[in-house]
């Protein structure tokens, strides 16, 4: 009888021990996979919103920042740049920004929150080259954004002209202003 009791308590101790060891083993086995699946701090940093001071950008010039590994152009347009936006609309593929290349608040003629500031991804929608920005006509050359790879042209709002290889307007990333001069690229929510 006593032997039976001893055996029972020993068996129950064995079961508890094996079960505890299994839990520890399983945790040790699974942890590297969970760590592998979780985004690293570097990866999270790459996708994080970027803050930009726009006060230092002079009229007719551009600042380039990197966000998610791509260049984002912040261009301060002059009055004549803004006025030019309605002059050539019949030469554009998508003058009203009907394709989904921008947030709703940038679905307007200037494709921006502030008319004087354009925020646009510096990636050609044809094959991904980096368009050049030319603010002034020199020797009769085109003004706006010009892709040197296959000759696509975009106006001062990043809208693509007809008869060029790029199929759509340049993308406008999500963005917002936190004050007159500070711009956040990559988030348009108050809490990001
Ligand atoms: S990549 Fe820009 S025109 Fe081809």
PDB file of C-alpha atoms and ligand atoms in Angstrom, residues 124 126-129 147 149-152 165-166, ligand 1:
ATOM      1  CA  UNK A 124       9.579  58.114 -61.966  1.00  0.00           C
ATOM      2  CA  UNK A 126       7.807  54.550 -65.637  1.00  0.00           C
ATOM      3  CA  UNK A 127      10.753  52.449 -64.433  1.00  0.00           C
ATOM      4  CA  UNK A 128      11.765  54.151 -61.223  1.00  0.00           C
ATOM      5  CA  UNK A 129      14.535  56.572 -62.236  1.00  0.00           C
ATOM      6  CA  UNK A 147      13.211  62.061 -66.091  1.00  0.00           C
ATOM      7  CA  UNK A 149      16.120  57.867 -68.433  1.00  0.00           C
ATOM      8  CA  UNK A 150      13.405  57.869 -71.120  1.00  0.00           C
ATOM      9  CA  UNK A 151      12.304  61.489 -71.260  1.00  0.00           C
ATOM     10  CA  UNK A 152       9.126  61.578 -69.164  1.00  0.00           C
ATOM     11  CA  UNK A 165       6.470  56.692 -71.156  1.00  0.00           C
ATOM     12  CA  UNK A 166       5.517  57.339 -67.498  1.00  0.00           C
TER      13      UNK A 166
HETATM   14  S1  LIG B   1      12.201  55.704 -65.874  1.00  0.00           S
HETATM   15 FE1  LIG B   1      11.562  57.728 -66.160  1.00  0.00          FE
HETATM   16  S2  LIG B   1      11.025  57.829 -68.204  1.00  0.00           S
HETATM   17 FE2  LIG B   1      11.620  55.797 -67.928  1.00  0.00          FE
END
